[in-house]
CSV table of C-alpha atoms in Angstrom, one decimal:
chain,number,residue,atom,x,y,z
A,1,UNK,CA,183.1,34.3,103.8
A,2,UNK,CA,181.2,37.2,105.8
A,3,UNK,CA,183.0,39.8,103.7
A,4,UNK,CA,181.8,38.0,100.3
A,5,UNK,CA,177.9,36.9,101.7
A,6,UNK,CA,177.7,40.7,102.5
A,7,UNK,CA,178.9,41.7,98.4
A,8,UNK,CA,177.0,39.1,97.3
A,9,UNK,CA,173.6,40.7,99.4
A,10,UNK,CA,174.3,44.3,97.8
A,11,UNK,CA,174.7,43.3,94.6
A,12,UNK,CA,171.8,40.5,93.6
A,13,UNK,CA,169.8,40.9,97.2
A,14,UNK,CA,169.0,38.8,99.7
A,15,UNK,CA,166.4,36.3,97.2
A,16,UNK,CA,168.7,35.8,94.9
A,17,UNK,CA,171.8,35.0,97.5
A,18,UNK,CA,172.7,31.1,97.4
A,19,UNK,CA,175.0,29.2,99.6
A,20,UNK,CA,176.5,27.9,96.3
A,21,UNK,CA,177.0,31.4,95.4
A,22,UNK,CA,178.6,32.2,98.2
A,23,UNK,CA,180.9,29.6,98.0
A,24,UNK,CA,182.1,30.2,95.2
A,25,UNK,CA,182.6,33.7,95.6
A,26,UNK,CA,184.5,33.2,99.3
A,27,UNK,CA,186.3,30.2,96.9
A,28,UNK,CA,185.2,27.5,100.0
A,29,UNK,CA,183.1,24.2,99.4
A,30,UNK,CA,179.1,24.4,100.3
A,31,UNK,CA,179.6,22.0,103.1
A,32,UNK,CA,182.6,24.5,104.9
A,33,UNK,CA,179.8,26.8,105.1
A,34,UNK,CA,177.2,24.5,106.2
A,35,UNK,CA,179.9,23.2,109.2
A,36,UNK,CA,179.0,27.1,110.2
A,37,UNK,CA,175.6,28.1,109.2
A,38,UNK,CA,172.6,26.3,109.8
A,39,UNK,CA,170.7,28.5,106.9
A,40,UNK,CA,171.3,31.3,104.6
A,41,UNK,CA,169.5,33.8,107.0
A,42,UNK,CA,171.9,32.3,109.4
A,43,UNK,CA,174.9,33.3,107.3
A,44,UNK,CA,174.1,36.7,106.2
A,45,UNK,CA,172.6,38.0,110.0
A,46,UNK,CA,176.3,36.9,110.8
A,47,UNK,CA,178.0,39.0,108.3
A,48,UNK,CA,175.9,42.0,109.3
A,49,UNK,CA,176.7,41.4,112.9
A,50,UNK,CA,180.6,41.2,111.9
A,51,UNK,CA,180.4,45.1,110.4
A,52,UNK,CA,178.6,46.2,113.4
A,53,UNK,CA,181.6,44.8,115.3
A,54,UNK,CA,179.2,42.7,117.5
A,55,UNK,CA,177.4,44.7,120.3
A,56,UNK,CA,179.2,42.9,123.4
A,57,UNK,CA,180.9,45.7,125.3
A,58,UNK,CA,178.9,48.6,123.9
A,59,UNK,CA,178.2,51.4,126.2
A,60,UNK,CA,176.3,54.9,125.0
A,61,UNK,CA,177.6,58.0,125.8
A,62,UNK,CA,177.0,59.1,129.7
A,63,UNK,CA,178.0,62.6,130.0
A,64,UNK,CA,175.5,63.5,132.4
A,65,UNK,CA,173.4,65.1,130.2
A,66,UNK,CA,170.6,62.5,128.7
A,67,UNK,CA,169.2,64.9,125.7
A,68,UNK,CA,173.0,65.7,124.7
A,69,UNK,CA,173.4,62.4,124.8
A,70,UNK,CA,170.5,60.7,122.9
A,71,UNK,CA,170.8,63.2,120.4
A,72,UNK,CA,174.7,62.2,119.3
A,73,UNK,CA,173.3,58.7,119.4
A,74,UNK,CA,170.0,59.0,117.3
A,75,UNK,CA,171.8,61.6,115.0
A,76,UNK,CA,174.4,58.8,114.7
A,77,UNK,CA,171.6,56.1,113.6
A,78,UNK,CA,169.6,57.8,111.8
A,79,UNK,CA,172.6,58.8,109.5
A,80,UNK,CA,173.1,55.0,109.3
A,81,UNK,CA,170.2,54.1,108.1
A,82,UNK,CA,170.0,57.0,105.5
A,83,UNK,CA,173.3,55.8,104.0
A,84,UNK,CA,172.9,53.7,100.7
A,85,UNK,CA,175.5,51.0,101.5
A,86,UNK,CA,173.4,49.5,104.3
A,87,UNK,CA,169.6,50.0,102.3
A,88,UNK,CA,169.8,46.8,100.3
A,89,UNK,CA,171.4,44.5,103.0
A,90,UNK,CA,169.4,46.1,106.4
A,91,UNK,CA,166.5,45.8,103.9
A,92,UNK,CA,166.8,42.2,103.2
A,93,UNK,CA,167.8,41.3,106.9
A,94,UNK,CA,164.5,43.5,107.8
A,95,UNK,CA,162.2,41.1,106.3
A,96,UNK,CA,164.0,38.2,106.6
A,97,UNK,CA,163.6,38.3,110.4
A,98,UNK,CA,160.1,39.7,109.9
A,99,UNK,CA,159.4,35.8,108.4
A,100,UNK,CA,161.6,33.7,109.9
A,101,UNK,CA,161.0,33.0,114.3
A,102,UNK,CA,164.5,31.4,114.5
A,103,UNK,CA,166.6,34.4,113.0
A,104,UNK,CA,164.3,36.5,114.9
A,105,UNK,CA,165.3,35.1,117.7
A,106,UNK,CA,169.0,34.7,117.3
A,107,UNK,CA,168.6,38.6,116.4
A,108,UNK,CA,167.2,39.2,119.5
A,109,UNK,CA,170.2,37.0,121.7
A,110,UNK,CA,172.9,38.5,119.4
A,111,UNK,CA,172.3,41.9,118.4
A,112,UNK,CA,169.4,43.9,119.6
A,113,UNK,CA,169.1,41.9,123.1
A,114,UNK,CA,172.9,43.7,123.7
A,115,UNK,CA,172.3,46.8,121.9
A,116,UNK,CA,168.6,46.9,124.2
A,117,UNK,CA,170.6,46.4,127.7
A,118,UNK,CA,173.2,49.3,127.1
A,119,UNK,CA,170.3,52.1,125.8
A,120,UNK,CA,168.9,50.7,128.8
A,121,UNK,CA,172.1,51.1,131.7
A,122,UNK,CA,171.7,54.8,129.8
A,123,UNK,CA,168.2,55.5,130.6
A,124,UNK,CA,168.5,53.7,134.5
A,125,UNK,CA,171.3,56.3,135.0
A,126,UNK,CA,168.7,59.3,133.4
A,127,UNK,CA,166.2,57.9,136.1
A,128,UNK,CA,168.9,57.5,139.0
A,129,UNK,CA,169.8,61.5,138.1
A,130,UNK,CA,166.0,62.2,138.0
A,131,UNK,CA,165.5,63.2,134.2
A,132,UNK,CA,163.3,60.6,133.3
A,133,UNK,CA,160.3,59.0,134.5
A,134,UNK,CA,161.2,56.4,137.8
A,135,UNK,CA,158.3,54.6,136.8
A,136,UNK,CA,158.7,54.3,133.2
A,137,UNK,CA,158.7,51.0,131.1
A,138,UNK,CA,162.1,51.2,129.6
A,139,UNK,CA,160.9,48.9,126.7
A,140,UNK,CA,158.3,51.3,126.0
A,141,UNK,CA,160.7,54.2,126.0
A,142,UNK,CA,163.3,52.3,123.7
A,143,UNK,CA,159.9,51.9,121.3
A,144,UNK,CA,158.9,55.5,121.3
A,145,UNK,CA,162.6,56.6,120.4
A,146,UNK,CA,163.5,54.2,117.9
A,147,UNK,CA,160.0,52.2,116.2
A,148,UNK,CA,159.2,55.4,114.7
A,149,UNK,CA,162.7,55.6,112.9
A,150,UNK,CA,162.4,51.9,111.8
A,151,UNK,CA,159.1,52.6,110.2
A,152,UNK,CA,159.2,55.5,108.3
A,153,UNK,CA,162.7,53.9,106.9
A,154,UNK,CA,160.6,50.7,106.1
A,155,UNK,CA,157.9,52.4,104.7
A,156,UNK,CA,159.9,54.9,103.1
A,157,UNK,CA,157.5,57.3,104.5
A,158,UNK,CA,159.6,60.9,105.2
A,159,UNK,CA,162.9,62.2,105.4
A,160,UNK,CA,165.9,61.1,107.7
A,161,UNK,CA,167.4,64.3,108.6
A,162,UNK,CA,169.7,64.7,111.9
A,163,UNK,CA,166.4,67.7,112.7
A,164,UNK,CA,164.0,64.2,112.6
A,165,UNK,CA,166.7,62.8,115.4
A,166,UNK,CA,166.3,65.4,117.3
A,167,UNK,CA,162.2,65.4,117.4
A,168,UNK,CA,162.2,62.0,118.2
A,169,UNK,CA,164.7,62.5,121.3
A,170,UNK,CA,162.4,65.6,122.5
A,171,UNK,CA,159.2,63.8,122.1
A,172,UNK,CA,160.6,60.5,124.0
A,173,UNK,CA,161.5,63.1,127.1
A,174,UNK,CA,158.2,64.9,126.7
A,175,UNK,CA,156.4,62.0,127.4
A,176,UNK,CA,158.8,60.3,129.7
A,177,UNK,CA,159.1,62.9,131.5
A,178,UNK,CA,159.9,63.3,135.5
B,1,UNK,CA,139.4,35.5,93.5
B,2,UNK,CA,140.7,37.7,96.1
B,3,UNK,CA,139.2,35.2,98.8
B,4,UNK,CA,140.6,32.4,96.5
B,5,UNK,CA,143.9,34.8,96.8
B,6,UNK,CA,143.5,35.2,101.1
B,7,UNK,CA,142.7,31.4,101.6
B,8,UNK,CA,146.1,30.8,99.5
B,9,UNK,CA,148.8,33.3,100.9
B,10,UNK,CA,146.8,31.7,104.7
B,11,UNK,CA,147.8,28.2,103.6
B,12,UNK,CA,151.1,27.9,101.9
B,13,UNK,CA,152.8,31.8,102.7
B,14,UNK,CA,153.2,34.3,100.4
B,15,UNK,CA,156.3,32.9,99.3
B,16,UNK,CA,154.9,30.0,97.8
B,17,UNK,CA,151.7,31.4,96.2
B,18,UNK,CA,152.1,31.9,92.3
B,19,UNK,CA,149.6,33.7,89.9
B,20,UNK,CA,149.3,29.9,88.5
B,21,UNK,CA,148.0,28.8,92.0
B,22,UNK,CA,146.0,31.7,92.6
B,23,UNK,CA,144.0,30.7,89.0
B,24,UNK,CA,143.6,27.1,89.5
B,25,UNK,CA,141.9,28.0,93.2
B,26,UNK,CA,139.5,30.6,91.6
B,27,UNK,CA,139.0,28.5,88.9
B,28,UNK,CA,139.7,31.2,86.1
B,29,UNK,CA,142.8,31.2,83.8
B,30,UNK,CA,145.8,33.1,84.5
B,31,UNK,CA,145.5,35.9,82.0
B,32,UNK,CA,142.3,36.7,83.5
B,33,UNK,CA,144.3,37.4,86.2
B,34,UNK,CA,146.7,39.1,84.6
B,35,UNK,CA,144.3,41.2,83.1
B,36,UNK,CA,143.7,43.2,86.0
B,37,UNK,CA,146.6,42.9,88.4
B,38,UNK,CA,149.9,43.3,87.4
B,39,UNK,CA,151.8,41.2,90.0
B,40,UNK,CA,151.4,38.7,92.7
B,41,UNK,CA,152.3,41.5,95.3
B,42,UNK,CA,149.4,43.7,93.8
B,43,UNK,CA,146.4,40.8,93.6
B,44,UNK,CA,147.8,40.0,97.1
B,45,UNK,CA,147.2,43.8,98.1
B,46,UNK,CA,144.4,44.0,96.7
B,47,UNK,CA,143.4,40.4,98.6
B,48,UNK,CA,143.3,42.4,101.5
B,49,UNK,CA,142.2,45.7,101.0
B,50,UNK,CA,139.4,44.2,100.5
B,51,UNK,CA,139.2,42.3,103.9
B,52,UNK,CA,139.5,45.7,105.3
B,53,UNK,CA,136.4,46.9,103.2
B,54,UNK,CA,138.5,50.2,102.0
B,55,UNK,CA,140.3,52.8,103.7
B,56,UNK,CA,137.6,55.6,101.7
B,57,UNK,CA,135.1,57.0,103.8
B,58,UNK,CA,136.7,55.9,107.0
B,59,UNK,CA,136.3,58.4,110.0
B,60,UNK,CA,137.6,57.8,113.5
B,61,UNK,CA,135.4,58.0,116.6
B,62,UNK,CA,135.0,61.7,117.5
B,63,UNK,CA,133.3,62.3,120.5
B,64,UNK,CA,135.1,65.1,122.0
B,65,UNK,CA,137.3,63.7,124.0
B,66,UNK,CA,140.8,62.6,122.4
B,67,UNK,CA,141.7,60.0,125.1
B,68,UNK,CA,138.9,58.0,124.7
B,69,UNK,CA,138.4,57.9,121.0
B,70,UNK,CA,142.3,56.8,120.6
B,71,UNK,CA,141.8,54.3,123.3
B,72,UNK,CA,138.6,52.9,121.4
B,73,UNK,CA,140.5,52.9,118.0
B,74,UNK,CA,144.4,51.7,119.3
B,75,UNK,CA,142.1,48.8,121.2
B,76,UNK,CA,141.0,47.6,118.2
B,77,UNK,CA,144.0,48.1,116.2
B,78,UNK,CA,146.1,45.9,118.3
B,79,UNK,CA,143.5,43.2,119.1
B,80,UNK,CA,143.7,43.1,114.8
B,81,UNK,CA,147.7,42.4,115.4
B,82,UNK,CA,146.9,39.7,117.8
B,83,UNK,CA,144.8,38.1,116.1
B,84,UNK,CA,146.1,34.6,114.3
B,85,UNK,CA,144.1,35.0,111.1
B,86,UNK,CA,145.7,38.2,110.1
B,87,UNK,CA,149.4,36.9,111.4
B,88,UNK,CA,150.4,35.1,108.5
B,89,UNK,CA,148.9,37.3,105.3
B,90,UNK,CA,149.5,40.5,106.9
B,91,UNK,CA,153.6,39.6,107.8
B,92,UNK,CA,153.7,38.7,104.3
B,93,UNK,CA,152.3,41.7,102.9
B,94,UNK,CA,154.3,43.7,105.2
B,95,UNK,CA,157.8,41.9,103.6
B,96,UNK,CA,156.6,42.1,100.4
B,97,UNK,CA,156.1,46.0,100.9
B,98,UNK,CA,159.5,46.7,102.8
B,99,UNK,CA,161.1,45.4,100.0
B,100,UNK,CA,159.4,46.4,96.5
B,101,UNK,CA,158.6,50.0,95.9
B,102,UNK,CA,156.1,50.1,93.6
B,103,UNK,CA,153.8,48.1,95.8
B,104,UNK,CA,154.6,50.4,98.2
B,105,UNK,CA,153.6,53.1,96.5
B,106,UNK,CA,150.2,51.7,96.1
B,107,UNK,CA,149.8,50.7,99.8
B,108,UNK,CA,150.7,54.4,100.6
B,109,UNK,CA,148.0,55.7,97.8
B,110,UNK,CA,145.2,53.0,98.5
B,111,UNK,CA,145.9,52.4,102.0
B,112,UNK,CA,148.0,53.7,104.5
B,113,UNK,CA,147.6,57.1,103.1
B,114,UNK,CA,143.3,57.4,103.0
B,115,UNK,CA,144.2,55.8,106.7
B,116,UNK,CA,146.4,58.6,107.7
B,117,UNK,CA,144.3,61.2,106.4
B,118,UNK,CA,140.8,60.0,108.5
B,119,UNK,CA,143.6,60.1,111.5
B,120,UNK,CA,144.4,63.4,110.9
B,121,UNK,CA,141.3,64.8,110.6
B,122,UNK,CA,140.5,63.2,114.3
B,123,UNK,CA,144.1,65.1,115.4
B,124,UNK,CA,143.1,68.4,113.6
B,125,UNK,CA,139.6,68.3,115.2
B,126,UNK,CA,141.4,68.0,118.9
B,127,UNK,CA,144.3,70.9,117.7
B,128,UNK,CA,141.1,73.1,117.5
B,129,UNK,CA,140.0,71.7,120.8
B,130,UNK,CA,142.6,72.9,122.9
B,131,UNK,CA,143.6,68.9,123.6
B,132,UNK,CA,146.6,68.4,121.7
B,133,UNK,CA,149.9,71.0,121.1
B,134,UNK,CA,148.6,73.2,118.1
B,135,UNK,CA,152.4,73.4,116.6
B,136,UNK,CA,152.7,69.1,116.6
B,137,UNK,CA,153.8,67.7,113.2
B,138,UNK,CA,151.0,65.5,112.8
B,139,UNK,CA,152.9,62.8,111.1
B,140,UNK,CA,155.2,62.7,114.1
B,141,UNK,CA,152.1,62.2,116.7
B,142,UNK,CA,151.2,59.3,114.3
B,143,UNK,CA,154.3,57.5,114.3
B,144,UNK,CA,154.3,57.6,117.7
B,145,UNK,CA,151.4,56.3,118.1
B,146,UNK,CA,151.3,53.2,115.7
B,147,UNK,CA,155.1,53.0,114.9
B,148,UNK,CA,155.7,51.1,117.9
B,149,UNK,CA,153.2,48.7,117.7
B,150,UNK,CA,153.8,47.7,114.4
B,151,UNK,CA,157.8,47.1,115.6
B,152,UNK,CA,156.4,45.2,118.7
B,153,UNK,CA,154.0,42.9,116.1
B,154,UNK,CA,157.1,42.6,113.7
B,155,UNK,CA,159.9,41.8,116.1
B,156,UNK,CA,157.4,40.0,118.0
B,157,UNK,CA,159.5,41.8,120.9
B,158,UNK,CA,156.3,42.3,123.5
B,159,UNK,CA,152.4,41.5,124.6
B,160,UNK,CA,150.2,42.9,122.2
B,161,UNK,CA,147.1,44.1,124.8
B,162,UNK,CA,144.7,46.1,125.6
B,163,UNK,CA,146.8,47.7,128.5
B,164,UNK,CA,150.0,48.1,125.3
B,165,UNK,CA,147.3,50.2,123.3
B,166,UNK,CA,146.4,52.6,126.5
B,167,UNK,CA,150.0,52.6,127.1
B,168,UNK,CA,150.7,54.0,123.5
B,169,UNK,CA,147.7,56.8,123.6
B,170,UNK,CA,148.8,58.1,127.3
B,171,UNK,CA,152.6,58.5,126.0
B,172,UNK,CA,151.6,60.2,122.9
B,173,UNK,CA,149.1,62.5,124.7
B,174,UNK,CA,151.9,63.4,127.4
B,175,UNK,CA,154.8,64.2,124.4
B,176,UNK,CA,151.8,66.0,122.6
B,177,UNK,CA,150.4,67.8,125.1
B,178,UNK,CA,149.3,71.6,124.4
């Protein structure tokens, strides 16, 4: 069902997606999906989280060295979101939360609530080794690194180039800075 | 009937406002309407460039000193996040732009990028002032200024304040800094 909610997304888009339609493409009855999904938002956020491979248990790279480090993992999302097979889908889920408080917050408990605390254990380890800030507001941090990302590939507003990773890792330990 | 459009997209969501509605509230017919807008998404635009009375001929504060004119204008900004009348309209526009192209091509041209440009200046003016690193891609210093904001808003992830707009100017000053 997750497998054919996400085809159904890339092909028509998000509006157009129908718990009828995928139904009949997973070759289930409406109410089997229903039993699961309170909503169609409901459904596809699911089969978005299933490809990311849920974010329990995810841990960033600790080498010691926190620029090496955010720079594999910015590089690393920033190629994500450049790549056409997520646009349409991320797109949809994008606004989708944007509009709707309950997927927001079911976003927020499933995926970026997780994905927040383990960029976070990262930067408490920077702090602990004194390359970052003590005082700093790790929410605020987490904003300056990734909002900027976010927007520009909402807005569609300038390149997303592994150089543009980089910037955004420098300028996040300019201004968090010991 | 661009107040007629506001009050509309206010009430019921953009969603649920059709060219139809919009007509019957301004009390004109439809192809009047069609007669100068070519879509719901670009009356809706237009709905609210008008609120904000144009983005032509807008300076930003300059008054020599870069921390306090950013502070004066991020202040504002995000008490215009916070406030309940714009929530609503200005989500849905937001949606409505992440997700078709050719209005956002006109919020870049009509909006956003007149915006940008009056920013600039303000940056340029403190390059030449010795306040602010004379190499800085300027587009970067704005994303990290506004980018997250505009994620907190969306994601309603965090207080929009006055202390959150002070916040964002002293970080970008610090990764900025000559």
């Amino acid at each position: 069902m997750l497998t054919a909610t996400r085809e159904l997304v890339s092909d028509v888009g998000y509006a157009k997606v129908t718990i009828e339609a995928i139904a009949a493409r997973a070759g289930v009855g409406k109410q089997t999906i229903y039993r699961w999904w309170p909503s169609k938002g409901a459904v596809v956020f699911d089969s978005f989280l299933a490809l990311s491979e849920g974010a329990d248990g995810i841990r960033l790279p600790d080498t010691g060295d926190l620029e090496a480090d955010l720079k594999t993992v910015m590089r690393a999302t920033v190629a994500e979101f450049a790549d056409p097979a997520f646009e349409a889908p991320l797109r949809a889920l994008n606004s989708q939360i944007a509009e709707d408080p309950d997927l927001a917050t079911l976003y927020r408990e499933k995926l970026a609530g997780p994905l927040d605390d383990a960029k976070k254990q990262r930067l408490l380890s920077a702090q602990r080794a004194g390359q970052l800030d003590e005082g700093a507001d790790l929410d605020l941090v987490l904003e300056v690194l990734y909002a900027p990302l976010q927007q520009r590939w909402l807005h569609r507003s300038g390149p997303l180039t592994p150089e543009y990773a980089d910037a955004l890792v420098d300028v996040t330990l300019r201004a968090f800075a010991p």
